[in-house]
XYZ file of C-alpha atoms in Angstrom:
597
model
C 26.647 -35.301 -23.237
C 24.455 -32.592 -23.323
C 20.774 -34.021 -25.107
C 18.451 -30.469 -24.418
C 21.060 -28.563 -26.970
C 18.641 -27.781 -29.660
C 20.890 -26.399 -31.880
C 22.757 -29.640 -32.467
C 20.286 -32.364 -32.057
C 19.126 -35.067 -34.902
C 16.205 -34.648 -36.897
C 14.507 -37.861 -38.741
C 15.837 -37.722 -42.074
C 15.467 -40.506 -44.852
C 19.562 -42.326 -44.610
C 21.892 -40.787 -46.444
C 23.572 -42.712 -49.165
C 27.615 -43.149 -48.727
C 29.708 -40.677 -51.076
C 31.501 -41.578 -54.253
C 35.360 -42.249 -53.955
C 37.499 -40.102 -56.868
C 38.839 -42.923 -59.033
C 42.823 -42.746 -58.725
C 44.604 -40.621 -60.821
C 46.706 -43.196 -63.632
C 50.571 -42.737 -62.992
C 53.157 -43.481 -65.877
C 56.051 -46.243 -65.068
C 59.279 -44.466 -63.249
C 60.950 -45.620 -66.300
C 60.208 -46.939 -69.800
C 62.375 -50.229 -68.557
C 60.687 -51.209 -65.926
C 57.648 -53.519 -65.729
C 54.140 -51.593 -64.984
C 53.993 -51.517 -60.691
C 51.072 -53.747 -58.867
C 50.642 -51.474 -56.278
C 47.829 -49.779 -58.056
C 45.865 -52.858 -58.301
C 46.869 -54.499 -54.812
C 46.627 -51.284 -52.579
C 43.991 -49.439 -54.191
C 41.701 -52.300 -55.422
C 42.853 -54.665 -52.663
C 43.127 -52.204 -49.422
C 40.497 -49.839 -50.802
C 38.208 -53.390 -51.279
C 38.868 -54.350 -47.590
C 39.013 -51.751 -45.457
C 38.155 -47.993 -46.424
C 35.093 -49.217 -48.200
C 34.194 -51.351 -45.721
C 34.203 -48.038 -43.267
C 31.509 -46.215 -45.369
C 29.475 -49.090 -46.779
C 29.123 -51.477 -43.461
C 26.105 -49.438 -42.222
C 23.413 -51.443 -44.548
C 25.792 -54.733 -43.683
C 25.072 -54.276 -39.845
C 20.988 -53.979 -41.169
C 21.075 -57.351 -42.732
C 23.296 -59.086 -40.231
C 22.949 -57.399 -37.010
C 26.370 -56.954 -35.413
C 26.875 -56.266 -31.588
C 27.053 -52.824 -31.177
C 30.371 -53.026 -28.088
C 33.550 -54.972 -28.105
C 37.109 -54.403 -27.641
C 39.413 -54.192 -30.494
C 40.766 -57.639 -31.206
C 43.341 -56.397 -33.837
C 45.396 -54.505 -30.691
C 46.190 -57.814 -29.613
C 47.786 -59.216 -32.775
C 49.545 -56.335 -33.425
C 53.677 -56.317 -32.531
C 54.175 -53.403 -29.832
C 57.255 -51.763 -31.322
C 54.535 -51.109 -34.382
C 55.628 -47.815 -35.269
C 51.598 -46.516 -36.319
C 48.320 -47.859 -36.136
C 45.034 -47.174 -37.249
C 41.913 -49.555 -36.220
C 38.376 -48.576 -37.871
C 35.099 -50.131 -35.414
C 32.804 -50.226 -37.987
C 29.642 -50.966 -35.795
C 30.273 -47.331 -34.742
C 28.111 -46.711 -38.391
C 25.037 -48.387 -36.577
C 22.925 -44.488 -36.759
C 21.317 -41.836 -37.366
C 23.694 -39.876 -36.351
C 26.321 -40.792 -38.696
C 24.210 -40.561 -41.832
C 24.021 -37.088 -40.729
C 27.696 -36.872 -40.544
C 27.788 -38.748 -44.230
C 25.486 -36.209 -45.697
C 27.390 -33.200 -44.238
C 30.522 -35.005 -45.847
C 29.032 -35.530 -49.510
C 28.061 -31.459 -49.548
C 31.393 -30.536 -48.314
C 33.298 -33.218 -51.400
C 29.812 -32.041 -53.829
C 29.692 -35.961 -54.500
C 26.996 -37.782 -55.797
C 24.236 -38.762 -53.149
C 22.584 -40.559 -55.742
C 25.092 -43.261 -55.814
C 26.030 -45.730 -52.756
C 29.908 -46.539 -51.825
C 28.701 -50.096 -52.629
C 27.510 -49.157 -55.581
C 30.601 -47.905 -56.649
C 32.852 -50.366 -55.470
C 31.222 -52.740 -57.484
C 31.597 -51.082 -60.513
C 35.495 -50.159 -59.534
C 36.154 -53.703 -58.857
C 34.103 -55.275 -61.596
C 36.034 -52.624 -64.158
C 39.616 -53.434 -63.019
C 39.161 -57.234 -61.436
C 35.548 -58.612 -62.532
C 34.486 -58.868 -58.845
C 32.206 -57.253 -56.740
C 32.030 -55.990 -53.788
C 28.698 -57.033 -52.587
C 29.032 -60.597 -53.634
C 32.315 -61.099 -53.110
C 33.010 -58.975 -49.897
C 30.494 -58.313 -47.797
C 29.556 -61.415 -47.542
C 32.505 -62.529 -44.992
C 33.696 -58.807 -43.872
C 33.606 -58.176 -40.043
C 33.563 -56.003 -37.642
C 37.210 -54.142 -37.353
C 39.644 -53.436 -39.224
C 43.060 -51.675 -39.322
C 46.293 -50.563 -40.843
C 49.943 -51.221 -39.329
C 52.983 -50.113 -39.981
C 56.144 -51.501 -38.707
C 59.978 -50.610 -38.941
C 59.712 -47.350 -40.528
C 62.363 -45.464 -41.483
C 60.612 -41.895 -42.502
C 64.629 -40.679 -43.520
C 64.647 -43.400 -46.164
C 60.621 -43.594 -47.170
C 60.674 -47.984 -46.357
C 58.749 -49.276 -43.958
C 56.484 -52.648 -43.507
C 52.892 -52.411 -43.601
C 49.951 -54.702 -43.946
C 45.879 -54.561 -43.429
C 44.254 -56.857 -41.101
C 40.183 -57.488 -41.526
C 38.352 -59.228 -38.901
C 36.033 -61.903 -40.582
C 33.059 -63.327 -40.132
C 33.076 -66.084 -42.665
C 36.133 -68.304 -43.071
C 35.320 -70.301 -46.188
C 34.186 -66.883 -47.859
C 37.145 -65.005 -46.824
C 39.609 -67.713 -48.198
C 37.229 -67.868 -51.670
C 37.824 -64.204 -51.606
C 41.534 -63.816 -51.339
C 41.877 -66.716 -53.893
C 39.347 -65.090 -56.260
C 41.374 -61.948 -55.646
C 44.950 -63.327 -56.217
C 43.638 -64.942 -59.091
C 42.042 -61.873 -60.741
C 45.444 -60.032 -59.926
C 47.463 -62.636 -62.089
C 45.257 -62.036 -65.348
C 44.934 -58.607 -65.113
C 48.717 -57.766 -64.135
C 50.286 -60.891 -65.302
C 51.614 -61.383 -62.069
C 52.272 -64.406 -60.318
C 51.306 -65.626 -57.184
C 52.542 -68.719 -55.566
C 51.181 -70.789 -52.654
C 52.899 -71.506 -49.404
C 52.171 -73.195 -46.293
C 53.565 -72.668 -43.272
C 52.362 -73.642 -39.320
C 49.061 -74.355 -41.004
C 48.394 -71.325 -42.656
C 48.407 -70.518 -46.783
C 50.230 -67.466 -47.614
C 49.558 -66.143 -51.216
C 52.879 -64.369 -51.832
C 53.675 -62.541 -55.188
C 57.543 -61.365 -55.154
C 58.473 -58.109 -56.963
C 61.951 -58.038 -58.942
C 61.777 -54.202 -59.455
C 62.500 -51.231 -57.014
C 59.489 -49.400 -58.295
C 56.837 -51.922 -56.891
C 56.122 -53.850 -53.790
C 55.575 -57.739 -52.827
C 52.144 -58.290 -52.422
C 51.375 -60.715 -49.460
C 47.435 -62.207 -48.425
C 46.775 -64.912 -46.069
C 44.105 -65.805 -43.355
C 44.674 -66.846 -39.710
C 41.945 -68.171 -38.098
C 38.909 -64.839 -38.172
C 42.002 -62.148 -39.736
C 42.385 -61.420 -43.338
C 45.993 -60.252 -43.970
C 47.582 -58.017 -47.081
C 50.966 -56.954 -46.702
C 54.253 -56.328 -48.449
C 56.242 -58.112 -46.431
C 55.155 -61.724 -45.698
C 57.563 -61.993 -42.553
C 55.208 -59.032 -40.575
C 52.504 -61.407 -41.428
C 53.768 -64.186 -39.588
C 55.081 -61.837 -36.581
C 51.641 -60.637 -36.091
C 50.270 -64.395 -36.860
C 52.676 -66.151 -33.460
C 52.837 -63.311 -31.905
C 52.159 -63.789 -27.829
C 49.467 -61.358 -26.463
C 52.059 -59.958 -23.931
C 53.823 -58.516 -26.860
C 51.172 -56.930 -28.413
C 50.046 -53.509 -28.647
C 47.526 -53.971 -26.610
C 49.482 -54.632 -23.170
C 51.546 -51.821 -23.909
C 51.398 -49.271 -21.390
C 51.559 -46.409 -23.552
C 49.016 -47.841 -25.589
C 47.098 -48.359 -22.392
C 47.353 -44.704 -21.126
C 46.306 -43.097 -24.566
C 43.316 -44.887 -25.204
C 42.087 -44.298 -21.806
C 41.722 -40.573 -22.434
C 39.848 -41.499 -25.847
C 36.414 -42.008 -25.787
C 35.313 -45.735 -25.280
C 33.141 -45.737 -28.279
C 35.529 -44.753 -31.223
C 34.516 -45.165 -35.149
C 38.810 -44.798 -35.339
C 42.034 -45.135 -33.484
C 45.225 -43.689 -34.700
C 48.211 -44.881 -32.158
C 51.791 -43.808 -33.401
C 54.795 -44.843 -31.154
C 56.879 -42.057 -29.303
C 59.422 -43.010 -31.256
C 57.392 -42.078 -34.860
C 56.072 -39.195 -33.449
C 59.579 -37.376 -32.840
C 60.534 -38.486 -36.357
C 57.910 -37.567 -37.732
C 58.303 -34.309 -36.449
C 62.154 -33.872 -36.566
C 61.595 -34.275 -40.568
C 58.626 -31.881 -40.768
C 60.577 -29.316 -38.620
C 64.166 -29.803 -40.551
C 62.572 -29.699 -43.904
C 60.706 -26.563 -43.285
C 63.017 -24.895 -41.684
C 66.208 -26.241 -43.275
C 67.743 -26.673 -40.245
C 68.342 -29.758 -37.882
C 68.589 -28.610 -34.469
C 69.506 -31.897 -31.313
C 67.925 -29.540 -28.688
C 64.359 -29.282 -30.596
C 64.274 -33.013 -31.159
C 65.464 -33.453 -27.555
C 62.442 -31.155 -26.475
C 59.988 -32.796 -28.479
C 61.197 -36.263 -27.472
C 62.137 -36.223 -24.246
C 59.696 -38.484 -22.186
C 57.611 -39.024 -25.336
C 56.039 -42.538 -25.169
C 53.069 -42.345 -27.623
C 50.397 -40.377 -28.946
C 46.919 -41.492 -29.722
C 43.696 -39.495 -32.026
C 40.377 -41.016 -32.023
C 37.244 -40.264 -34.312
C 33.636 -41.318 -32.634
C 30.165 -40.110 -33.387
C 27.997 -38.292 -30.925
C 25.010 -36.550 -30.835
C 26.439 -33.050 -31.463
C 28.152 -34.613 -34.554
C 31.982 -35.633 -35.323
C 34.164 -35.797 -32.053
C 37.662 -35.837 -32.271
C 39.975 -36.764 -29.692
C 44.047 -37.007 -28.867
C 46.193 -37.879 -25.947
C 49.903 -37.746 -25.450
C 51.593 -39.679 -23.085
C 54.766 -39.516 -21.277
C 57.044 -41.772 -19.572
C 57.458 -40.005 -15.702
C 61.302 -41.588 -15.317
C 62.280 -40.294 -18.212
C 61.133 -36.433 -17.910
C 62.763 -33.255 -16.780
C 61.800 -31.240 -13.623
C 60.345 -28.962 -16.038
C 58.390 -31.229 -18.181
C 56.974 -32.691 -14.965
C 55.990 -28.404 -13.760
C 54.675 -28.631 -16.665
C 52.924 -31.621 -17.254
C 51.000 -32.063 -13.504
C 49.870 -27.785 -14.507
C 46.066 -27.859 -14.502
C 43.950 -25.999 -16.812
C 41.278 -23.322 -15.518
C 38.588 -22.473 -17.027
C 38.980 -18.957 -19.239
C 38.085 -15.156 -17.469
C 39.012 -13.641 -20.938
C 36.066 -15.005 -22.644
C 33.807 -12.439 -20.189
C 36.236 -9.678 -21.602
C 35.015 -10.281 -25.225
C 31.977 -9.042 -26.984
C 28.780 -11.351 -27.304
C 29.245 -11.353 -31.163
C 32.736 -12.891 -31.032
C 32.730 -15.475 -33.740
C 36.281 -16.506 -33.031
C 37.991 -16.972 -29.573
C 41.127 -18.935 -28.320
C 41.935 -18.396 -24.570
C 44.433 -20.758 -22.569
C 44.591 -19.849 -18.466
C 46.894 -21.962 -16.788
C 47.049 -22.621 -13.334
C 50.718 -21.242 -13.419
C 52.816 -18.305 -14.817
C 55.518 -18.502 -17.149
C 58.199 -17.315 -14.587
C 57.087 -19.272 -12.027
C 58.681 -22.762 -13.140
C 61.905 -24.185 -12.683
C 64.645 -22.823 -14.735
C 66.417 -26.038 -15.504
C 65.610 -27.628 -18.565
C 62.705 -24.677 -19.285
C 63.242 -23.945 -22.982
C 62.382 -19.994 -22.229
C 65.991 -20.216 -20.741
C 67.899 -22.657 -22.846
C 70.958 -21.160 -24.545
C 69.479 -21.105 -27.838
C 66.785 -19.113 -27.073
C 68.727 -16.464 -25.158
C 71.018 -16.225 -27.819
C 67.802 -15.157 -30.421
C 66.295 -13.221 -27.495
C 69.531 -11.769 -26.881
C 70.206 -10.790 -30.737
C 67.072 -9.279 -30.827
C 67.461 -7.174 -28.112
C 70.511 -5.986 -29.574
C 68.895 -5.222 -33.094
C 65.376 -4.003 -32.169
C 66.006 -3.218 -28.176
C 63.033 -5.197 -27.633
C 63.790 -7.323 -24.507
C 61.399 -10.108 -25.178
C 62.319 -12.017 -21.561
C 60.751 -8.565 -19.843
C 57.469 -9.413 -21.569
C 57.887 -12.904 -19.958
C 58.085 -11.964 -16.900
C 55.225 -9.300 -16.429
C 52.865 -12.293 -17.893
C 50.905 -14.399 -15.794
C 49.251 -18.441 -16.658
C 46.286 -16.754 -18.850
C 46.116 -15.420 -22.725
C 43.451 -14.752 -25.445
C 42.813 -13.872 -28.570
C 38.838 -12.253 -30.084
C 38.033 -11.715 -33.618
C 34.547 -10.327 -34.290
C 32.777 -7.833 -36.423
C 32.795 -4.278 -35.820
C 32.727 -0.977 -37.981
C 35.479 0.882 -36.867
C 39.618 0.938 -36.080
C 42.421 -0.224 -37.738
C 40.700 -2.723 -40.439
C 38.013 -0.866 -40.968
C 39.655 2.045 -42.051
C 42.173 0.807 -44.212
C 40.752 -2.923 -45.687
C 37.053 -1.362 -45.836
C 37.013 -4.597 -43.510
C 34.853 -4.632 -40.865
C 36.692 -6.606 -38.601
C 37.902 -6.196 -34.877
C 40.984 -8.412 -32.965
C 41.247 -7.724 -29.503
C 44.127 -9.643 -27.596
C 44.436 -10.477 -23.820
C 46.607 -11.357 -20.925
C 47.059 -11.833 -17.214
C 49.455 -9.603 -16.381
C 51.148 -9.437 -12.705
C 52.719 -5.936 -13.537
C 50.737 -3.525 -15.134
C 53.690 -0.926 -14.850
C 56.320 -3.173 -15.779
C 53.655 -4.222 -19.242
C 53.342 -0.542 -20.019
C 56.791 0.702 -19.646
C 57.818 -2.316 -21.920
C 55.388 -2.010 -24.477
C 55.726 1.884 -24.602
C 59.654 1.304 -24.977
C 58.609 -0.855 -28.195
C 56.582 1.631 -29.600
C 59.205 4.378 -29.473
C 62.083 1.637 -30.838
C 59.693 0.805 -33.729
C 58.991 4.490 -34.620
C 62.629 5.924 -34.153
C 64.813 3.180 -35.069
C 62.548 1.049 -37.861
C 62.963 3.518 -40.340
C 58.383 4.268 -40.667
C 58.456 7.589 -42.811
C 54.637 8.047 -41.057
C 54.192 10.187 -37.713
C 52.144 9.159 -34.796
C 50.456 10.039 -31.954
C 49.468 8.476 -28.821
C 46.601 9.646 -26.499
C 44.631 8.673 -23.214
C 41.376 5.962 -23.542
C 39.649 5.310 -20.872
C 36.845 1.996 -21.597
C 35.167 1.406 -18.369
C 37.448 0.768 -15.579
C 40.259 0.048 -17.991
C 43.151 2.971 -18.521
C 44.553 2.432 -21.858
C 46.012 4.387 -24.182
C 45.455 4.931 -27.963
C 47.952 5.011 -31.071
C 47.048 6.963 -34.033
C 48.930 7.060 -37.276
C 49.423 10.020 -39.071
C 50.327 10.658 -42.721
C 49.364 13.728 -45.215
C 46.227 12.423 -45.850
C 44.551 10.422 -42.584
C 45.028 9.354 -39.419
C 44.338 5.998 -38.419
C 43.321 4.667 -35.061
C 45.937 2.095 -35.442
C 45.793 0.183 -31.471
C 44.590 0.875 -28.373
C 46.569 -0.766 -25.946
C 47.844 -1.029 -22.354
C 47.568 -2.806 -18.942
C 45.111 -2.699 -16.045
C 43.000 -4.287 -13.558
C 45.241 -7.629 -14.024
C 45.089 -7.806 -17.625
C 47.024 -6.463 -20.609
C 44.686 -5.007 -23.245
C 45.760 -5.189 -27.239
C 42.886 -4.043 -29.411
C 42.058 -2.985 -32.989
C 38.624 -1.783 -32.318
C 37.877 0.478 -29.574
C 34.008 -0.240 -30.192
C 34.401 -3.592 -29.795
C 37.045 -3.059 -26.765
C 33.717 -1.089 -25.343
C 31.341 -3.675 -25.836
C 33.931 -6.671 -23.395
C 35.095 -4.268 -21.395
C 32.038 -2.634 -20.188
C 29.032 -4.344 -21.573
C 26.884 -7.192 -20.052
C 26.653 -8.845 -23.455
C 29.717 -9.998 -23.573
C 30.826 -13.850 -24.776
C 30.051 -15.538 -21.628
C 26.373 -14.314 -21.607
C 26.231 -16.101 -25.666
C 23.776 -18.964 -25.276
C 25.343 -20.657 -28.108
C 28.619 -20.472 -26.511
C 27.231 -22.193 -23.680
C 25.792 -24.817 -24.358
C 28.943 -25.818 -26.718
C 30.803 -26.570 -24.239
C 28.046 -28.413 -22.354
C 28.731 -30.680 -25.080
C 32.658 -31.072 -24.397
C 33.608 -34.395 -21.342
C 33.934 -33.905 -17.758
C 37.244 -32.421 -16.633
C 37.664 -30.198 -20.194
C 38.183 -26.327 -20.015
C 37.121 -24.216 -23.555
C 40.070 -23.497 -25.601
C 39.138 -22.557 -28.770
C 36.049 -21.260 -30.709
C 34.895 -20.685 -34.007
C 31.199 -20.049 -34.478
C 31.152 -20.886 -38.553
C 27.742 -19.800 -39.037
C 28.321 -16.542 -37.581
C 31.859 -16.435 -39.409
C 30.247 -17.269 -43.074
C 27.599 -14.487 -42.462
C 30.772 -11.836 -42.046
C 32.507 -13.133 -44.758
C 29.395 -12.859 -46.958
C 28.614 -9.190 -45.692
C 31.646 -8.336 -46.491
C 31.981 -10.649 -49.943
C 33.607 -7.793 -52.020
C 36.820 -7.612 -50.146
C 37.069 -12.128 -49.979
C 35.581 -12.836 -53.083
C 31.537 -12.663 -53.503
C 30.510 -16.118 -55.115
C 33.514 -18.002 -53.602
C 32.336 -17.104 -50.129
C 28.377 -17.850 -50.568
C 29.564 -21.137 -52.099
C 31.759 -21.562 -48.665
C 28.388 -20.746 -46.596
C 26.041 -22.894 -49.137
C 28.357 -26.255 -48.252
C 28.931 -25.121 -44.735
C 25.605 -24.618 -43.723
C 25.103 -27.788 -41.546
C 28.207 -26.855 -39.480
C 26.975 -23.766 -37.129
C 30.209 -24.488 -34.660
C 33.526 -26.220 -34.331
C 35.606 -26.280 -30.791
C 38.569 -27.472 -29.358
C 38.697 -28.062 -25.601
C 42.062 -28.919 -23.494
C 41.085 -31.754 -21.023
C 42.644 -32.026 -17.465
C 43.749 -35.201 -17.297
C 45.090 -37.877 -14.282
C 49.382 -38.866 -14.572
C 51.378 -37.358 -17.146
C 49.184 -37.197 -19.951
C 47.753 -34.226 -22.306
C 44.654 -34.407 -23.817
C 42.407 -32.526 -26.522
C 38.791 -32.589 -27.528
C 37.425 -31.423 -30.888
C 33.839 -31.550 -31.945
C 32.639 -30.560 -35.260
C 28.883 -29.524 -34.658
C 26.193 -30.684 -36.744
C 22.865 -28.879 -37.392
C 20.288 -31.617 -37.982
C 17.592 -29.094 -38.234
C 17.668 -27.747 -41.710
């Protein structure tokens, strides 16, 4: 990483107290019938208790007691492999300065109170509903990781198994805990829990008789803490053999090793989750359910993995997707082993660019296999083929004239299309390789005529020569009885295809020395990003709130100077695509923090 960045690094700053959780919202029984549900008590009480407090409120725990700061995740290894999702917290991660920063940039965002610790307020939340505390009665035997699992989810039918595990550090306080706690549930809820034993081990099981609550399961094997719904995933993870675990699986294996080492969180979902869970998102927004989207989207598909870690810059956020090689398509392969490069469209953009996105791959669309491609599936030539036939646009021409690389620029400038008719001042400028500049123009022109003649627009138009450096373009101007508006200045040349709103800032890319690539803050943001990362996307927030507040009449003038108030600590945020070795994909996003105000 990148130390010498002085816009990002820390500042010595008294630590920042942890934020306030919302108390949950009180939810009336499904029916008048049925008993009152435990879940409120056992999940929010119980899991809040264990784990997400625990995440926040560990940092002055690691002062007292002094926890190594590196260690593998023991949970992984307890954890069935055919878990469906995972998500492990390392709570030594805490151990700085650098994540009080993060804290502090979180409480402005939520406007909680500073004044108040997490701790604090756990103890009040669990002496309210339970008459325990936190401090006494958890931190005392909490450890180092923690995590939540969910097995044999059905997403179709909402079920699924779940439990938290809690690494401890105390035995006899852990079991004085979950007996205190179990106890504490029985008066308040009137529930009751019986004991068990079984291989050794004392289950606390409470058994719902109602369809609108869970069981509630707790139990401790040798340094874990266990609640659950289901006292039979308990015991899985309790005998289970280490070769079964998640942590020998391969997938598992791959995924993390494109993570960061140091992680504050790991999120691990199964190939198998992450197709269903996207098969239902895609059905239910679309109301269809299509085989050869799920068949895209799965094929090859052995796990995905998202990590959260803490660096100097600020919050780093990471994902990897692996894939099974025997199980992909000559395509997918193409298209897996395709390296990134490293954008030319970002030196085509003015300096003052607050937002960019630019992808340049190593290969054009045209140039991969045709079996298995989706660009020449059926279905698509069927909607490419319908729209030809409604709109003559030819959408498969525009594929073929484009090469590996495309962009997109927003920025401020004063005149063109938003200008002139939001009172916006506001430029978008869009790029592309292009391996026919001919074959681009004669296409796009053929689009423009269709539009005008056959789309019904009551408004004339005209369209003229521009010439912007080196670049032949041509310009569109629409005409009615009272203006005419520079509308887009488009066309192909010099290996790129030009789209632009704004022929100033068109000027400034094209022709000017100060473009993106010469920004110093752009620079050293990706200094910032790992080894073997190209920039993908942009956003310069400071830059962004500044526009929005200049101009705050057309987005809303005290909304948006509230927006820059609680923003103010995050100057950039960034997404890098990282090259990456076997068939794996990988992201990078950091959220930059300014420790200097």
């Amino acid at each position: 990483m990148n130390e010498s960045n002085e816009a990002f690094t820390p500042q010595e700053s008294p630590g920042v107290e942890n934020p306030v959780p919302e108390k949950p919202i009180e939810t009336a029984p499904p029916a008048p019938e049925k008993p009152k549900g435990i879940p409120k008590i056992a999940w929010i009480a119980g899991c809040g208790c264990l784990l997400l407090g625990a995440c926040v409120a560990v940092a002055a725990l690691f002062m007292y007691f002094g926890f190594p700061l590196f260690g593998g995740d023991p949970i992984a290894s307890i954890v069935p492999n055919d878990s469906t999702m995972y998500m492990g917290v390392d709570l030594a991660q805490t151990q700085s300065q650098n994540f009080n920063d993060i804290v502090a940039v979180a409480q402005e965002l939520a406007d909680a109170d500073q004044n108040k610790t997490m701790a604090e307020s756990l103890d009040k939340f669990l002496g309210d509903e339970l008459n325990m505390s936190f401090t006494q009665d958890v931190m005392p035997w909490i450890g180092r990781h923690g995590a939540l699992v969910i097995t044999d989810a059905n997403f179709a039918n909402n079920t699924y198994k779940m439990m938290f595990i809690v690494e401890s550090r105390n035995k006899a306080k852990a079991d004085q805990f979950i007996s205190k706690f179990t106890a504490a549930l029985e008066v308040k809820q009137n529930r009751k829990f019986t004991q068990s034993e079984k291989d050794g081990i004392t289950y606390y099981v409470y058994k719902s008789d109602s369809d609108y609550e869970q069981d509630v399961v707790m139990a401790r094997d040798s340094k874990f803490v266990y609640l659950s719904n289901s006292q039979d995933v308990v015991s899985k993870s309790i005998n289970l053999q280490k070769k079964d675990s998640l942590s020998g699986l391969t997938g598992y294996k791959d995924a993390l090793a494109a993570l960061p080492k140091k992680r504050l969180a790991t999120f691990y979902m199964s190939g198998e989750a992450v197709v269903d869970s996207f098969t239902n998102v895609f059905n239910q927004a679309s109301g269809l359910s299509s085989p050869y989207i799920k068949d895209l989207a799965t094929k090859g598909l052995s796990g995905m993995a998202m990590s959260l870690s803490v660096e100097d810059e600020g919050l780093r956020m990471d994902a990897a997707t692996v894939y099974d090689e025997t199980k992909l398509s000559e395509y997918q392969k193409e298209a897996l082993a395709t390296k990134y490069l490293k954008p030319t469209t970002d030196a085509l953009v003015p300096e003052d660019t607050f937002f960019f996105l630019g992808v340049n791959s190593s290969k054009s669309l045209s140039s991969y296999t045709k079996i298995d491609n989706p660009l020449y599936s059926s279905d698509v030539k069927e909607s490419f083929d319908l729209l030809n036939k409604q709109y003559g646009i030819n959408v498969q021409d525009l594929l073929d004239v484009l090469s590996g690389e495309i962009a997109m620029a927003i920025g401020p400038a004063d005149d063109g299309l938003f200008a002139q008719t939001g009172n916006v001042n506001m430029g978008i400028t869009v790029l592309a390789g292009t391996s026919d500049e001919k074959g681009f123009n004669d296409w796009f022109g053929n689009v423009l005529e269709t539009a005008f003649s056959q789309g019904g627009m009551s408004t004339g138009y005209d369209i003229s020569d521009a010439q912007i450096g080196e670049y032949k373009l041509k310009e569109l101007t629409i005409k009615d009885s009272s203006q005419s508006v520079s509308a887009l200045i488009y066309g192909a040349d010099n290996n790129y295809i030009v789209l632009g709103s704004s022929q100033s800032m068109l000027e400034s890319g094209l022709t000017g020395t100060k473009n993106l690539t010469n920004n110093e803050i752009y620079h050293r943001t990706w200094a910032a990003f790992p080894a073997g990362s190209v920039p993908y996307m942009y956003l310069n927030v400071k830059d962004l709130m500044n526009f929005l507040v200049d101009n705050a009449d057309e987005f809303g003038g005290s909304d948006v100077s509230d927006a820059q108030k609680r923003l103010r600590n995050i100057p950039i945020v960034a997404v890098s695509l990282n090259n990456t070795t076997g068939y794996v994909r990988g992201t990078t996003l950091i959220i930059f923090i300014d420790k200097n105000k």
